[in-house]
Short mmCIF file of C-alpha atoms in Angstrom, two decimals:
data_model
loop_
_atom_site.label_atom_id
_atom_site.label_comp_id
_atom_site.label_asym_id
_atom_site.label_seq_id
_atom_site.Cartn_x
_atom_site.Cartn_y
_atom_site.Cartn_z
CA GLY A 143 36.83 68.73 -77.69
CA ALA A 144 39.83 66.27 -75.37
CA GLY A 145 37.77 62.72 -76.58
CA VAL A 146 34.75 61.46 -77.96
CA SER A 147 31.39 62.34 -75.35
CA GLN A 148 28.21 60.61 -75.37
CA SER A 149 25.19 61.63 -73.30
CA PRO A 150 23.32 59.76 -71.22
CA ARG A 151 25.54 58.32 -69.76
CA TYR A 152 23.15 55.41 -68.32
CA LYS A 153 19.31 56.37 -69.58
CA VAL A 154 16.55 53.53 -68.20
CA THR A 155 13.57 53.86 -69.75
CA LYS A 156 10.33 51.37 -70.25
CA ARG A 157 9.11 49.47 -73.12
CA GLY A 158 7.96 51.44 -75.71
CA GLN A 159 8.68 54.74 -75.39
CA ASP A 160 11.50 55.88 -77.99
CA VAL A 161 15.04 57.38 -76.65
CA ALA A 162 17.79 59.12 -78.03
CA LEU A 163 21.61 58.86 -77.99
CA ARG A 164 23.81 61.68 -78.55
CA CYS A 165 27.18 61.03 -79.87
CA ASP A 166 29.55 64.12 -79.57
CA PRO A 167 33.09 63.27 -81.90
CA ILE A 168 36.82 64.86 -81.61
CA SER A 169 36.83 68.06 -82.96
CA GLY A 170 37.77 67.93 -86.32
CA HIS A 171 36.88 64.08 -87.02
CA VAL A 172 35.27 63.36 -90.77
CA SER A 173 34.20 59.28 -89.38
CA LEU A 174 31.57 58.25 -86.84
CA TYR A 175 30.60 55.40 -86.46
CA TRP A 176 27.81 53.15 -83.68
CA TYR A 177 28.39 50.23 -81.93
CA ARG A 178 26.54 48.63 -79.86
CA GLN A 179 28.53 46.49 -77.07
CA ALA A 180 26.68 43.48 -75.18
CA LEU A 181 28.70 42.22 -71.92
CA GLY A 182 31.44 39.79 -72.72
CA GLN A 183 31.44 40.66 -76.31
CA GLY A 184 33.44 42.65 -78.54
CA PRO A 185 31.24 46.14 -80.17
CA GLU A 186 28.72 44.75 -82.85
CA PHE A 187 28.91 47.89 -85.64
CA LEU A 188 26.31 49.67 -86.09
CA THR A 189 26.30 51.93 -88.81
CA TYR A 190 29.06 54.77 -89.68
CA PHE A 191 29.14 58.32 -91.33
CA ASN A 192 31.68 59.84 -92.89
CA TYR A 193 30.66 64.03 -92.42
CA GLU A 194 26.97 64.15 -92.56
CA ALA A 195 26.65 61.41 -95.09
CA GLN A 196 25.12 57.47 -93.51
CA GLN A 197 28.13 55.33 -95.42
CA ASP A 198 26.72 51.95 -94.36
CA LYS A 199 23.76 50.67 -91.72
CA SER A 200 23.95 47.47 -92.48
CA GLY A 201 24.22 47.03 -89.05
CA LEU A 202 21.62 48.69 -87.48
CA PRO A 203 18.86 45.45 -85.98
CA ASN A 204 15.93 46.60 -87.19
CA ASP A 205 13.71 50.01 -89.09
CA ARG A 206 13.26 50.78 -85.60
CA PHE A 207 16.75 52.07 -85.37
CA SER A 208 17.72 54.84 -87.47
CA ALA A 209 20.97 57.38 -87.51
CA GLU A 210 21.75 60.92 -87.78
CA ARG A 211 24.97 63.36 -88.38
CA PRO A 212 22.83 66.63 -89.93
CA GLU A 213 26.23 69.27 -89.84
CA GLY A 214 28.60 66.39 -89.89
CA SER A 215 28.91 67.16 -86.29
CA ILE A 216 26.92 65.39 -82.81
CA SER A 217 25.47 62.36 -84.16
CA THR A 218 22.13 60.95 -82.75
CA LEU A 219 21.25 56.71 -82.44
CA THR A 220 16.93 56.94 -81.93
CA ILE A 221 15.72 53.91 -81.10
CA GLN A 222 11.53 53.60 -81.37
CA ARG A 223 9.84 51.56 -79.46
CA THR A 224 12.08 50.23 -77.53
CA GLU A 225 11.60 46.12 -76.41
CA GLN A 226 14.25 44.87 -73.67
CA ARG A 227 16.51 43.16 -75.67
CA ASP A 228 17.46 46.34 -77.21
CA SER A 229 19.26 46.70 -73.64
CA ALA A 230 22.99 47.46 -74.19
CA MET A 231 25.76 49.81 -73.60
CA TYR A 232 26.07 51.81 -77.21
CA ARG A 233 29.14 52.85 -78.17
CA CYS A 234 29.89 55.72 -80.53
CA ALA A 235 33.56 56.21 -82.12
CA SER A 236 35.24 58.70 -84.47
CA SER A 237 38.28 58.18 -86.41
CA ALA A 238 40.31 61.61 -88.52
CA GLY A 239 39.56 59.90 -92.28
CA THR A 240 38.84 57.06 -93.49
CA GLY A 241 40.46 53.32 -94.81
CA GLY A 242 42.49 52.78 -91.79
CA TYR A 243 42.42 55.57 -89.66
CA GLU A 244 42.25 55.12 -85.74
CA GLN A 245 38.87 55.06 -84.33
CA TYR A 246 38.71 56.19 -80.72
CA PHE A 247 35.72 55.20 -78.75
CA GLY A 248 33.85 57.48 -76.36
CA PRO A 249 32.79 56.29 -73.20
CA GLY A 250 29.61 54.63 -73.92
CA THR A 251 25.81 54.93 -72.84
CA ARG A 252 23.71 52.71 -71.45
CA LEU A 253 20.86 51.76 -71.83
CA THR A 254 18.59 49.46 -69.55
CA VAL A 255 14.80 48.91 -70.98
CA THR A 256 12.10 47.74 -68.30
CA GLY B 216 31.78 50.55 -63.27
CA GLU B 217 31.02 47.76 -66.33
CA SER B 218 32.29 44.58 -66.05
CA VAL B 219 33.66 44.01 -69.59
CA GLY B 220 34.27 40.27 -70.05
CA LEU B 221 32.47 37.84 -67.61
CA HIS B 222 32.82 34.55 -69.24
CA LEU B 223 36.10 35.37 -71.36
CA PRO B 224 38.76 33.25 -71.66
CA THR B 225 41.15 34.49 -69.62
CA LEU B 226 45.24 35.04 -69.65
CA SER B 227 46.77 35.04 -65.91
CA VAL B 228 50.36 36.24 -66.05
CA GLN B 229 53.23 37.18 -63.70
CA GLU B 230 54.43 41.06 -63.81
CA GLY B 231 57.47 41.48 -65.90
CA ASP B 232 56.81 38.44 -67.73
CA ASN B 233 55.83 38.64 -71.69
CA SER B 234 52.38 38.28 -72.54
CA ILE B 235 50.61 36.65 -75.83
CA ILE B 236 47.75 36.71 -76.49
CA ASN B 237 45.96 35.22 -79.75
CA CYS B 238 43.11 36.47 -81.88
CA ALA B 239 41.45 33.86 -85.56
CA TYR B 240 40.08 36.33 -88.16
CA SER B 241 36.99 35.38 -89.83
CA ASN B 242 37.83 36.61 -93.11
CA SER B 243 40.52 36.03 -95.16
CA ALA B 244 39.88 39.45 -97.71
CA SER B 245 40.69 41.38 -94.16
CA ASP B 246 42.84 44.07 -94.70
CA TYR B 247 43.47 46.09 -91.87
CA PHE B 248 43.94 44.60 -88.08
CA ILE B 249 43.66 46.70 -84.69
CA TRP B 250 43.75 45.00 -81.52
CA TYR B 251 41.71 47.50 -78.82
CA LYS B 252 42.45 46.72 -74.89
CA GLN B 253 39.67 47.56 -72.48
CA GLU B 254 39.27 48.43 -68.72
CA SER B 255 36.38 48.18 -66.89
CA GLY B 256 33.94 51.15 -67.09
CA LYS B 257 35.92 52.40 -70.41
CA GLY B 258 35.90 52.33 -74.22
CA PRO B 259 37.83 50.38 -76.09
CA GLN B 260 41.11 52.11 -76.90
CA PHE B 261 43.62 51.65 -79.63
CA ILE B 262 46.88 50.03 -78.79
CA ILE B 263 48.64 48.57 -82.53
CA ASP B 264 47.43 48.45 -86.08
CA ILE B 265 48.56 46.29 -89.34
CA ARG B 266 48.01 45.68 -92.42
CA SER B 267 47.43 42.95 -94.59
CA ASN B 268 51.12 43.97 -96.69
CA MET B 269 52.90 43.34 -93.55
CA ASP B 270 53.84 40.64 -91.94
CA LYS B 271 54.42 42.16 -87.81
CA ARG B 272 55.02 45.93 -86.72
CA GLN B 273 56.37 47.27 -83.21
CA GLY B 274 55.40 49.06 -80.69
CA GLN B 275 56.41 50.24 -77.29
CA ARG B 276 56.25 46.95 -75.08
CA VAL B 277 53.99 45.29 -78.08
CA THR B 278 54.29 43.60 -81.33
CA VAL B 279 51.90 42.38 -83.65
CA LEU B 280 51.92 39.12 -85.72
CA LEU B 281 49.87 38.58 -88.63
CA ASN B 282 50.10 34.93 -90.01
CA LYS B 283 46.99 35.22 -92.56
CA THR B 284 47.76 31.84 -94.21
CA VAL B 285 46.12 30.43 -91.08
CA LYS B 286 44.22 34.08 -90.54
CA HIS B 287 45.90 34.31 -87.12
CA LEU B 288 47.08 37.37 -85.66
CA SER B 289 48.87 37.71 -82.39
CA LEU B 290 49.87 40.42 -79.95
CA GLN B 291 53.11 40.00 -77.82
CA ILE B 292 52.85 42.91 -74.30
CA ALA B 293 56.64 42.74 -73.09
CA ALA B 294 57.26 43.17 -69.38
CA THR B 295 53.79 43.03 -68.78
CA GLN B 296 52.53 45.36 -66.48
CA PRO B 297 49.58 45.68 -63.98
CA GLY B 298 47.88 48.48 -65.18
CA ASP B 299 48.05 45.75 -68.96
CA SER B 300 44.85 43.54 -66.64
CA ALA B 301 41.61 44.88 -69.58
CA VAL B 302 40.17 42.78 -72.00
CA TYR B 303 41.94 42.53 -75.22
CA PHE B 304 39.29 42.74 -78.29
CA CYS B 305 41.27 42.20 -81.76
CA ALA B 306 39.14 43.61 -84.63
CA GLU B 307 39.25 43.52 -88.72
CA THR B 308 38.05 44.92 -91.40
CA TYR B 309 37.73 44.34 -95.63
CA ASN B 310 37.81 47.76 -97.57
CA THR B 311 35.40 49.87 -95.38
CA ASP B 312 35.93 51.77 -91.50
CA LYS B 313 33.36 48.88 -90.50
CA LEU B 314 35.65 46.81 -87.83
CA ILE B 315 34.43 43.35 -87.22
CA PHE B 316 35.47 42.42 -83.23
CA GLY B 317 36.29 39.30 -82.39
CA THR B 318 36.22 37.46 -79.47
CA GLY B 319 38.59 38.58 -76.10
CA THR B 320 41.09 38.27 -73.84
CA ARG B 321 41.18 39.25 -70.73
CA LEU B 322 44.74 39.67 -69.01
CA GLN B 323 45.19 39.26 -65.49
CA VAL B 324 48.60 39.75 -64.56
CA PHE B 325 49.97 39.06 -60.83
CA PRO B 326 52.64 40.99 -58.83
#
């Protein structure tokens, strides 16, 4: 595609529900990254993949958060038993390779947990 | 759209002037640095990058300077235009693709 796409753009859910956020990277991009961005702050790293392999998940806040990229393209970030503190903008980025390649960011999914 | 940087440091410049945005990075071992521009309601957009073996890199109207001695990065924008108004973030990384973003700076350009 022309750029990184994410869906849904907005998600409102009730506390305790599970949510799945989708990222569709730029076609052919090897690496895919998930970040979380609070208002007024820079993106905070969550996890990233090279192809289908999850390389680093050190930024995931706790075990309610998980991510997968089973075929090395589309990725899903899942949050189980959502809590109000999970409310944030979740951003996905992709890059053509590793080791200093430009990361292209998607428009994000705004998650609100009520 | 979503507002980015509600309470960020702000730099106000007049159209046509040069802008300098500064960033202090945290890890002396970081070897790759990037500047991103983020407009309201949009994701961060790559501007320019620099590796730790360089002190200066120039792009179109933008220059990045790296001072490893004091762990300082700056972004210079020449002939600032209204379209440059946004929040600017520096990011660093060390031997990995995990970007660590700094505190942003809001750039406001007045006609």
